GROMACS .gro file of C-alpha atoms in nm:
model
  400
    1MET     CA    1  13.773  11.073   8.533
    2THR     CA    2  13.840  10.884   8.288
    3GLY     CA    3  14.242  10.848   8.361
    4ASN     CA    4  14.104  10.737   8.703
    5LEU     CA    5  13.888  10.434   8.490
    6VAL     CA    6  14.200  10.350   8.348
    7GLU     CA    7  14.411  10.362   8.652
    8ILE     CA    8  14.145  10.163   8.819
    9LYS     CA    9  14.076   9.862   8.535
   10ASN     CA   10  14.495   9.849   8.530
   11SER     CA   11  14.532   9.791   8.870
   12LEU     CA   12  14.195   9.566   8.924
   13ARG     CA   13  14.305   9.325   8.626
   14LYS     CA   14  14.622   9.205   8.851
   15PHE     CA   15  14.435   9.030   9.071
   16ASP     CA   16  14.275   8.675   8.926
   17PHE     CA   17  13.857   8.590   9.003
   18PRO     CA   18  13.680   8.593   9.248
   19TYR     CA   19  13.934   8.880   9.408
   20CYS     CA   20  13.879   9.131   9.123
   21ALA     CA   21  13.493   9.109   9.193
   22ARG     CA   22  13.586   9.153   9.588
   23GLU     CA   23  13.841   9.457   9.475
   24ALA     CA   24  13.613   9.560   9.219
   25LEU     CA   25  13.261   9.665   9.427
   26GLU     CA   26  13.495   9.844   9.678
   27ASN     CA   27  13.623  10.059   9.439
   28ALA     CA   28  13.323  10.111   9.294
   29GLU     CA   29  13.138  10.166   9.532
   30SER     CA   30  13.413  10.435   9.677
   31LEU     CA   31  13.337  10.598   9.321
   32LEU     CA   32  12.940  10.672   9.413
   33MET     CA   33  12.993  10.748   9.779
   34PRO     CA   34  13.129  11.186   9.689
   35TYR     CA   35  12.791  11.204   9.588
   36LEU     CA   36  12.574  11.135   9.868
   37ALA     CA   37  12.785  11.256  10.098
   38ALA     CA   38  12.570  11.552  10.167
   39ASN     CA   39  12.220  11.346  10.090
   40PRO     CA   40  12.243  10.980  10.090
   41ASN     CA   41  11.895  10.974   9.897
   42ASP     CA   42  12.006  11.216   9.625
   43ASP     CA   43  12.094  11.123   9.300
   44VAL     CA   44  12.431  11.000   9.108
   45PRO     CA   45  12.499  11.172   8.800
   46GLN     CA   46  12.487  10.910   8.493
   47PHE     CA   47  12.873  10.932   8.404
   48ALA     CA   48  12.965  10.776   8.764
   49ARG     CA   49  12.699  10.481   8.718
   50ASP     CA   50  12.861  10.397   8.351
   51PHE     CA   51  13.180  10.429   8.498
   52VAL     CA   52  13.114  10.176   8.770
   53ARG     CA   53  12.924   9.980   8.467
   54GLU     CA   54  13.190   9.915   8.327
   55ILE     CA   55  13.379   9.808   8.642
   56ALA     CA   56  13.111   9.563   8.738
   57SER     CA   57  13.093   9.434   8.365
   58GLU     CA   58  13.467   9.319   8.332
   59PHE     CA   59  13.539   9.259   8.708
   60VAL     CA   60  13.209   9.142   8.876
   61PHE     CA   61  13.009   8.942   8.635
   62CYS     CA   62  13.260   8.883   8.374
   63ASP     CA   63  13.008   8.909   8.113
   64ILE     CA   64  12.940   9.102   7.777
   65ASP     CA   65  12.709   9.414   7.890
   66PRO     CA   66  12.447   9.412   7.544
   67LEU     CA   67  12.348   9.747   7.762
   68TYR     CA   68  12.654   9.899   7.831
   69PRO     CA   69  12.919   9.737   7.598
   70SER     CA   70  13.275   9.863   7.581
   71PRO     CA   71  13.420   9.811   7.210
   72GLY     CA   72  13.753   9.709   7.173
   73ILE     CA   73  13.768   9.460   7.527
   74LYS     CA   74  13.721   9.111   7.520
   75ARG     CA   75  13.519   8.939   7.787
   76ARG     CA   76  13.381   8.595   7.891
   77LEU     CA   77  13.052   8.597   7.850
   78GLY     CA   78  12.918   8.497   8.185
   79LEU     CA   79  13.075   8.254   8.463
   80LYS     CA   80  13.084   7.903   8.492
   81SER     CA   81  12.903   7.696   8.798
   82SER     CA   82  13.206   7.690   9.032
   83SER     CA   83  13.292   8.086   8.944
   84GLU     CA   84  12.900   8.149   9.014
   85LEU     CA   85  12.910   8.093   9.379
   86SER     CA   86  13.245   8.225   9.427
   87LEU     CA   87  13.079   8.543   9.317
   88LEU     CA   88  12.765   8.513   9.533
   89GLU     CA   89  12.990   8.480   9.824
   90VAL     CA   90  13.210   8.778   9.720
   91LEU     CA   91  12.804   8.990   9.664
   92CYS     CA   92  12.703   8.834  10.012
   93ASP     CA   93  13.035   8.903  10.193
   94HIS     CA   94  13.052   9.298  10.035
   95PHE     CA   95  12.677   9.411  10.107
   96SER     CA   96  12.625   9.236  10.398
   97LYS     CA   97  12.836   9.430  10.572
   98THR     CA   98  12.707   9.676  10.881
   99SER     CA   99  12.773  10.060  10.821
  100GLN     CA  100  12.683  10.386  10.861
  101SER     CA  101  12.380  10.532  10.656
  102ASN     CA  102  12.580  10.749  10.427
  103ILE     CA  103  12.793  10.454  10.384
  104CYS     CA  104  12.493  10.214  10.341
  105ALA     CA  105  12.362  10.475  10.081
  106GLY     CA  106  12.627  10.452   9.896
  107ARG     CA  107  12.595  10.048   9.876
  108ASN     CA  108  12.224  10.058   9.819
  109GLN     CA  109  12.338  10.244   9.530
  110LEU     CA  110  12.585  10.037   9.379
  111PHE     CA  111  12.321   9.785   9.372
  112LEU     CA  112  12.102   9.925   9.181
  113VAL     CA  113  12.402   9.964   8.966
  114LEU     CA  114  12.480   9.631   8.922
  115PHE     CA  115  12.110   9.509   8.880
  116HIS     CA  116  11.929   9.812   8.726
  117PRO     CA  117  11.850   9.746   8.408
  118ILE     CA  118  11.873   9.408   8.405
  119THR     CA  119  12.004   9.132   8.129
  120GLU     CA  120  11.857   8.822   8.220
  121TYR     CA  121  12.189   8.708   8.279
  122ARG     CA  122  12.215   8.921   8.587
  123MET     CA  123  11.873   8.858   8.702
  124LYS     CA  124  12.004   8.447   8.789
  125ILE     CA  125  12.252   8.607   8.974
  126LEU     CA  126  12.028   8.827   9.189
  127SER     CA  127  11.791   8.517   9.222
  128LYS     CA  128  11.974   8.318   9.353
  129LEU     CA  129  12.199   8.567   9.588
  130VAL     CA  130  11.798   8.683   9.744
  131SER     CA  131  11.745   8.319   9.837
  132LEU     CA  132  12.086   8.235   9.981
  133ALA     CA  133  12.041   8.551  10.188
  134ILE     CA  134  11.710   8.465  10.328
  135SER     CA  135  11.858   8.083  10.391
  136THR     CA  136  12.129   8.261  10.553
  137ARG     CA  137  11.934   8.509  10.718
  138LYS     CA  138  12.123   8.810  10.532
  139ILE     CA  139  11.979   9.116  10.683
  140HIS     CA  140  12.174   9.372  10.531
  141VAL     CA  141  12.177   9.220  10.166
  142LEU     CA  142  11.783   9.162  10.236
  143LEU     CA  143  11.799   9.573  10.317
  144THR     CA  144  11.920   9.625  10.005
  145VAL     CA  145  11.736   9.390   9.788
  146GLY     CA  146  11.416   9.569   9.945
  147TYR     CA  147  11.571   9.892   9.799
  148TRP     CA  148  11.586   9.794   9.487
  149MET     CA  149  11.263   9.641   9.427
  150HIS     CA  150  11.113   9.972   9.607
  151TRP     CA  151  11.258  10.145   9.285
  152THR     CA  152  11.281   9.930   9.056
  153LEU     CA  153  10.905   9.776   9.074
  154PRO     CA  154  10.732  10.120   8.902
  155ILE     CA  155  11.013  10.116   8.613
  156SER     CA  156  11.089   9.809   8.552
  157PRO     CA  157  10.803   9.548   8.713
  158GLN     CA  158  10.875   9.245   8.545
  159ALA     CA  159  11.200   9.214   8.664
  160CYS     CA  160  11.087   9.210   9.015
  161LEU     CA  161  10.796   8.950   8.899
  162HIS     CA  162  11.112   8.737   8.781
  163LEU     CA  163  11.238   8.726   9.146
  164ALA     CA  164  10.906   8.693   9.258
  165GLU     CA  165  10.839   8.371   9.058
  166SER     CA  166  11.235   8.217   9.183
  167LEU     CA  167  11.207   8.282   9.544
  168VAL     CA  168  10.772   8.110   9.540
  169ASN     CA  169  10.980   7.809   9.341
  170ASP     CA  170  11.235   7.803   9.594
  171PHE     CA  171  11.095   7.791   9.883
  172PHE     CA  172  10.694   7.678   9.841
  173ILE     CA  173  10.670   7.440   9.492
  174LEU     CA  174  11.076   7.275   9.551
  175THR     CA  175  11.125   7.307   9.894
  176PRO     CA  176  10.830   7.363  10.049
  177ASN     CA  177  10.998   7.271  10.404
  178ALA     CA  178  11.222   7.561  10.356
  179ALA     CA  179  10.991   7.847  10.348
  180ILE     CA  180  10.959   7.849  10.776
  181LYS     CA  181  11.263   8.029  10.641
  182LEU     CA  182  10.997   8.333  10.533
  183GLN     CA  183  10.849   8.377  10.838
  184GLU     CA  184  11.067   8.677  11.010
  185LEU     CA  185  11.072   8.797  10.662
  186PRO     CA  186  10.899   9.140  10.746
  187GLN     CA  187  11.130   9.206  11.076
  188VAL     CA  188  11.407   9.146  10.915
  189SER     CA  189  11.304   9.368  10.621
  190PRO     CA  190  10.992   9.534  10.567
  191LEU     CA  191  11.059   9.698  10.260
  192PHE     CA  192  11.170   9.389  10.084
  193THR     CA  193  10.892   9.173  10.150
  194ALA     CA  194  10.610   9.461  10.082
  195SER     CA  195  10.767   9.500   9.753
  196LEU     CA  196  10.793   9.082   9.690
  197LEU     CA  197  10.421   9.089   9.812
  198THR     CA  198  10.337   9.328   9.520
  199SER     CA  199  10.493   9.134   9.334
  200LEU     CA  200  10.297   8.803   9.401
  201VAL     CA  201   9.967   8.985   9.359
  202GLN     CA  202  10.094   9.055   9.047
  203MET     CA  203  10.139   8.676   8.984
  204TYR     CA  204   9.791   8.520   9.148
  205GLY     CA  205   9.482   8.660   9.181
  206SER     CA  206   9.193   8.762   8.903
  207LYS     CA  207   9.352   8.930   8.584
  208PRO     CA  208   9.171   9.085   8.287
  209GLY     CA  209   9.096   8.820   8.033
  210LYS     CA  210   9.306   8.502   8.232
  211LEU     CA  211   9.238   8.223   8.391
  212TYR     CA  212   9.197   8.248   8.808
  213ARG     CA  213   9.486   8.191   8.925
  214ALA     CA  214   9.525   8.103   9.335
  215PRO     CA  215   9.824   8.143   9.558
  216PRO     CA  216   9.959   7.797   9.724
  217GLN     CA  217   9.807   7.743   9.988
  218ALA     CA  218  10.092   7.803  10.194
  219LEU     CA  219  10.171   8.087  10.035
  220LEU     CA  220   9.831   8.187  10.081
  221SER     CA  221   9.945   8.137  10.500
  222MET     CA  222  10.220   8.269  10.470
  223VAL     CA  223  10.120   8.591  10.319
  224THR     CA  224   9.828   8.610  10.592
  225LYS     CA  225  10.083   8.553  10.888
  226TRP     CA  226  10.291   8.837  10.751
  227ILE     CA  227  10.022   9.096  10.715
  228MET     CA  228   9.833   8.952  11.073
  229GLU     CA  229  10.181   8.989  11.278
  230ASN     CA  230  10.303   9.341  11.077
  231ILE     CA  231   9.940   9.464  11.030
  232HIS     CA  232  10.140   9.826  10.885
  233LEU     CA  233  10.321   9.561  10.640
  234SER     CA  234  10.129   9.687  10.287
  235LEU     CA  235  10.225  10.047  10.389
  236ALA     CA  236  10.634   9.981  10.403
  237PRO     CA  237  10.712  10.188  10.096
  238LEU     CA  238  10.514  10.461  10.189
  239GLN     CA  239  10.795  10.529  10.448
  240GLN     CA  240  11.054  10.573  10.228
  241PRO     CA  241  11.186  10.886  10.065
  242LYS     CA  242  11.068  11.041   9.806
  243VAL     CA  243  11.349  11.156   9.634
  244GLY     CA  244  11.617  10.906   9.467
  245PRO     CA  245  11.763  10.794   9.149
  246THR     CA  246  11.449  10.772   8.919
  247GLY     CA  247  11.267  11.077   9.093
  248ILE     CA  248  10.927  10.876   9.044
  249ASN     CA  249  10.869  10.766   9.428
  250GLU     CA  250  10.613  11.032   9.499
  251TYR     CA  251  10.366  10.795   9.440
  252PRO     CA  252  10.535  10.437   9.560
  253ILE     CA  253  10.308  10.086   9.471
  254THR     CA  254  10.165   9.909   9.736
  255PRO     CA  255  10.026   9.526   9.756
  256ILE     CA  256   9.705   9.697   9.932
  257VAL     CA  257   9.449   9.683   9.648
  258GLY     CA  258   9.632   9.349   9.505
  259LEU     CA  259   9.615   9.166   9.854
  260PHE     CA  260   9.192   9.280   9.882
  261ARG     CA  261   9.189   9.105   9.536
  262TRP     CA  262   9.303   8.787   9.670
  263THR     CA  263   8.983   8.821   9.920
  264ILE     CA  264   8.766   8.978   9.753
  265PHE     CA  265   8.799   8.704   9.444
  266SER     CA  266   8.848   8.443   9.665
  267SER     CA  267   8.542   8.404   9.698
  268PHE     CA  268   8.418   8.312   9.304
  269HIS     CA  269   8.662   8.027   9.291
  270ASP     CA  270   8.631   7.737   9.473
  271CYS     CA  271   9.023   7.636   9.438
  272ARG     CA  272   9.089   7.345   9.619
  273VAL     CA  273   9.229   7.140   9.351
  274GLU     CA  274   9.422   7.454   9.263
  275GLN     CA  275   9.564   7.526   9.598
  276SER     CA  276   9.757   7.222   9.573
  277ASP     CA  277  10.104   7.234   9.425
  278ASN     CA  278  10.184   6.807   9.502
  279PRO     CA  279   9.932   6.611   9.346
  280THR     CA  280   9.992   6.366   9.637
  281ASP     CA  281   9.775   6.640   9.859
  282LEU     CA  282   9.402   6.619   9.612
  283GLY     CA  283   9.321   6.305   9.805
  284ASN     CA  284   9.306   6.524  10.151
  285ASP     CA  285   8.964   6.615  10.341
  286GLN     CA  286   8.887   6.902  10.107
  287SER     CA  287   8.619   7.007  10.356
  288HIS     CA  288   8.880   7.050  10.644
  289VAL     CA  289   9.121   7.219  10.351
  290LEU     CA  290   8.861   7.458  10.251
  291THR     CA  291   8.747   7.553  10.573
  292GLU     CA  292   9.140   7.669  10.661
  293LEU     CA  293   9.144   7.872  10.342
  294GLU     CA  294   8.814   8.070  10.437
  295LYS     CA  295   8.972   8.147  10.777
  296CYS     CA  296   9.320   8.215  10.549
  297TYR     CA  297   9.136   8.516  10.326
  298SER     CA  298   8.906   8.647  10.619
  299THR     CA  299   9.200   8.686  10.818
  300LEU     CA  300   9.439   8.863  10.580
  301HIS     CA  301   9.114   9.121  10.471
  302LEU     CA  302   9.077   9.180  10.831
  303SER     CA  303   9.420   9.229  10.906
  304LEU     CA  304   9.474   9.452  10.600
  305MET     CA  305   9.157   9.651  10.733
  306GLN     CA  306   9.322   9.759  11.042
  307GLY     CA  307   9.644   9.848  10.907
  308LEU     CA  308   9.502  10.148  10.679
  309LEU     CA  309   9.262  10.222  11.008
  310THR     CA  310   9.486  10.257  11.269
  311CYS     CA  311   9.767  10.391  11.039
  312ALA     CA  312   9.493  10.679  10.904
  313HIS     CA  313   9.533  10.792  11.320
  314SER     CA  314   9.936  10.772  11.355
  315THR     CA  315  10.120  11.089  11.306
  316SER     CA  316  10.426  10.912  11.246
  317GLN     CA  317  10.338  10.701  10.924
  318PRO     CA  318  10.070  10.972  10.726
  319ILE     CA  319   9.928  10.782  10.480
  320HIS     CA  320   9.701  11.066  10.279
  321GLY     CA  321   9.660  11.021   9.878
  322ARG     CA  322   9.954  10.740   9.898
  323GLY     CA  323   9.878  10.387   9.881
  324VAL     CA  324   9.622  10.306   9.641
  325ARG     CA  325   9.619  10.456   9.262
  326VAL     CA  326   9.255  10.545   9.162
  327GLU     CA  327   9.325  10.326   8.825
  328GLU     CA  328   9.351  10.026   9.051
  329LEU     CA  329   9.027  10.066   9.197
  330VAL     CA  330   8.876  10.118   8.838
  331GLN     CA  331   9.000   9.775   8.716
  332LEU     CA  332   8.930   9.622   9.017
  333VAL     CA  333   8.539   9.713   8.934
  334ASP     CA  334   8.538   9.606   8.594
  335ASP     CA  335   8.663   9.283   8.740
  336LEU     CA  336   8.496   9.210   8.995
  337ILE     CA  337   8.124   9.315   8.731
  338SER     CA  338   8.273   9.011   8.483
  339GLU     CA  339   8.290   8.802   8.796
  340LEU     CA  340   7.957   8.859   8.957
  341TYR     CA  341   7.776   8.835   8.557
  342SER     CA  342   7.960   8.475   8.563
  343PRO     CA  343   7.743   8.192   8.486
  344GLN     CA  344   8.000   8.002   8.708
  345ALA     CA  345   7.937   8.237   9.014
  346THR     CA  346   7.673   8.152   9.278
  347ASP     CA  347   7.440   8.383   9.537
  348ALA     CA  348   7.681   8.304   9.852
  349GLY     CA  349   7.964   8.394   9.638
  350ARG     CA  350   7.893   8.736   9.501
  351ASN     CA  351   7.727   8.788   9.831
  352LEU     CA  352   8.056   8.773   9.995
  353ALA     CA  353   8.216   8.957   9.737
  354LEU     CA  354   8.028   9.249   9.758
  355ASP     CA  355   8.082   9.253  10.100
  356ARG     CA  356   8.442   9.225  10.104
  357PHE     CA  357   8.494   9.485   9.828
  358GLY     CA  358   8.225   9.755  10.027
  359GLN     CA  359   8.385   9.680  10.281
  360ALA     CA  360   8.773   9.768  10.110
  361ILE     CA  361   8.700  10.033   9.962
  362GLN     CA  362   8.458  10.212  10.246
  363CYS     CA  363   8.832  10.154  10.428
  364ILE     CA  364   9.016  10.329  10.160
  365ILE     CA  365   8.793  10.565  10.086
  366SER     CA  366   8.767  10.678  10.480
  367THR     CA  367   9.139  10.637  10.506
  368GLY     CA  368   9.201  10.901  10.257
  369CYS     CA  369   9.536  10.687  10.100
  370ILE     CA  370   9.336  10.728   9.726
  371SER     CA  371   9.625  10.951   9.463
  372GLY     CA  372   9.455  11.043   9.156
  373ASN     CA  373   9.084  11.152   9.089
  374LYS     CA  374   8.807  10.958   9.256
  375HIS     CA  375   8.539  11.039   8.975
  376ASN     CA  376   8.585  10.757   8.762
  377PHE     CA  377   8.590  10.536   9.043
  378LEU     CA  378   8.295  10.690   9.196
  379ALA     CA  379   8.095  10.667   8.913
  380LYS     CA  380   8.130  10.280   8.824
  381LEU     CA  381   8.032  10.178   9.142
  382SER     CA  382   7.615  10.211   9.009
  383ALA     CA  383   7.724   9.930   8.797
  384LEU     CA  384   7.736   9.702   9.074
  385PRO     CA  385   7.430   9.576   9.266
  386GLU     CA  386   7.291   9.751   9.554
  387THR     CA  387   7.470   9.628   9.887
  388ARG     CA  388   7.386   9.802  10.221
  389LEU     CA  389   7.804   9.946  10.231
  390LEU     CA  390   7.791  10.042   9.865
  391ARG     CA  391   7.395  10.243   9.936
  392ILE     CA  392   7.580  10.451  10.199
  393LEU     CA  393   7.886  10.551   9.952
  394ARG     CA  394   7.674  10.598   9.667
  395THR     CA  395   7.465  10.822   9.907
  396HIS     CA  396   7.767  11.027  10.092
  397TYR     CA  397   7.908  11.097   9.750
  398ARG     CA  398   7.531  11.128   9.569
  399ILE     CA  399   7.555  10.862   9.269
  400PRO     CA  400   7.270  10.843   9.103
   0.00000   0.00000   0.00000
């Protein structure tokens, strides 16, 4: 393997940038393919990953990789702006090629090696690449990024969060007219969209010890449209194989509880001012805005429940014991209790939140998508004010 690495590097050094990057990607993918021939979902040995990282660091990103340095080789630290554009074109071309399933698996593995673990500079490149892929509808690039997010979320959530923040800025804050490009994302790449949602619910909503941060209205409307028209979207991560390079995908992360948080906690907060990212919008008819917000949250809440209930009766999409971690529900109850007894909470807000909470929990429990021991969570229900749905749950599970 060492001899091959030397030969490949010597060969690539004959090319100027960006041609060396293009050739390096082809070589790197070919190096990974033999390990995936028998099983596309199998793991790639660590020495092969290190092998590819060395090639990518020198010839693709032209950087000094602090995670995998190679002594004795002088490299530029990053690329100039003009060269960055060339690199984005090379990456977009390479990962947008159509291919057979085994080649696609090699491409996914290559992307994972290129961007995990990820440095600040490579995060910048990745954010630009994804924005470009969305704007130009590069479907295969988004499919590959979806794979990357799916495997990265459990072990490096901050990387996915950074990417989500970048996309919100690009498509909702800086150039809101470009948001229309996102409408077809669930059809283009359900896995990418679901993983993006998982990061978005970490950006917005109610968090322990922090102020409520409402999702921008345009983003909320888009997310509601996604879920309403693709009711199984939040379950897309469950359709992926349980094996892979990280070996931790037995219980993949989904945005189910996070999206229910949006609908439940919205009733406590008058988000009319916070919803607007444009100060000039504050002079609009706020009663109309509030009505639209209520409609969005209600539609989102209903669509989430429909997705869970229909999927629970589908043999092709098993969700039993997967999709919602019991720790998420425990934290949800703790946060709900804090909001219920907040001086700012109104009776109407409390009643709506408790109703939505009861509906969500009944739906989650009845579909059996919880992973973990439910005992601690169910015991916490006794701390909540009684409603009809919560009374049914307490009676069924004999909670005092």
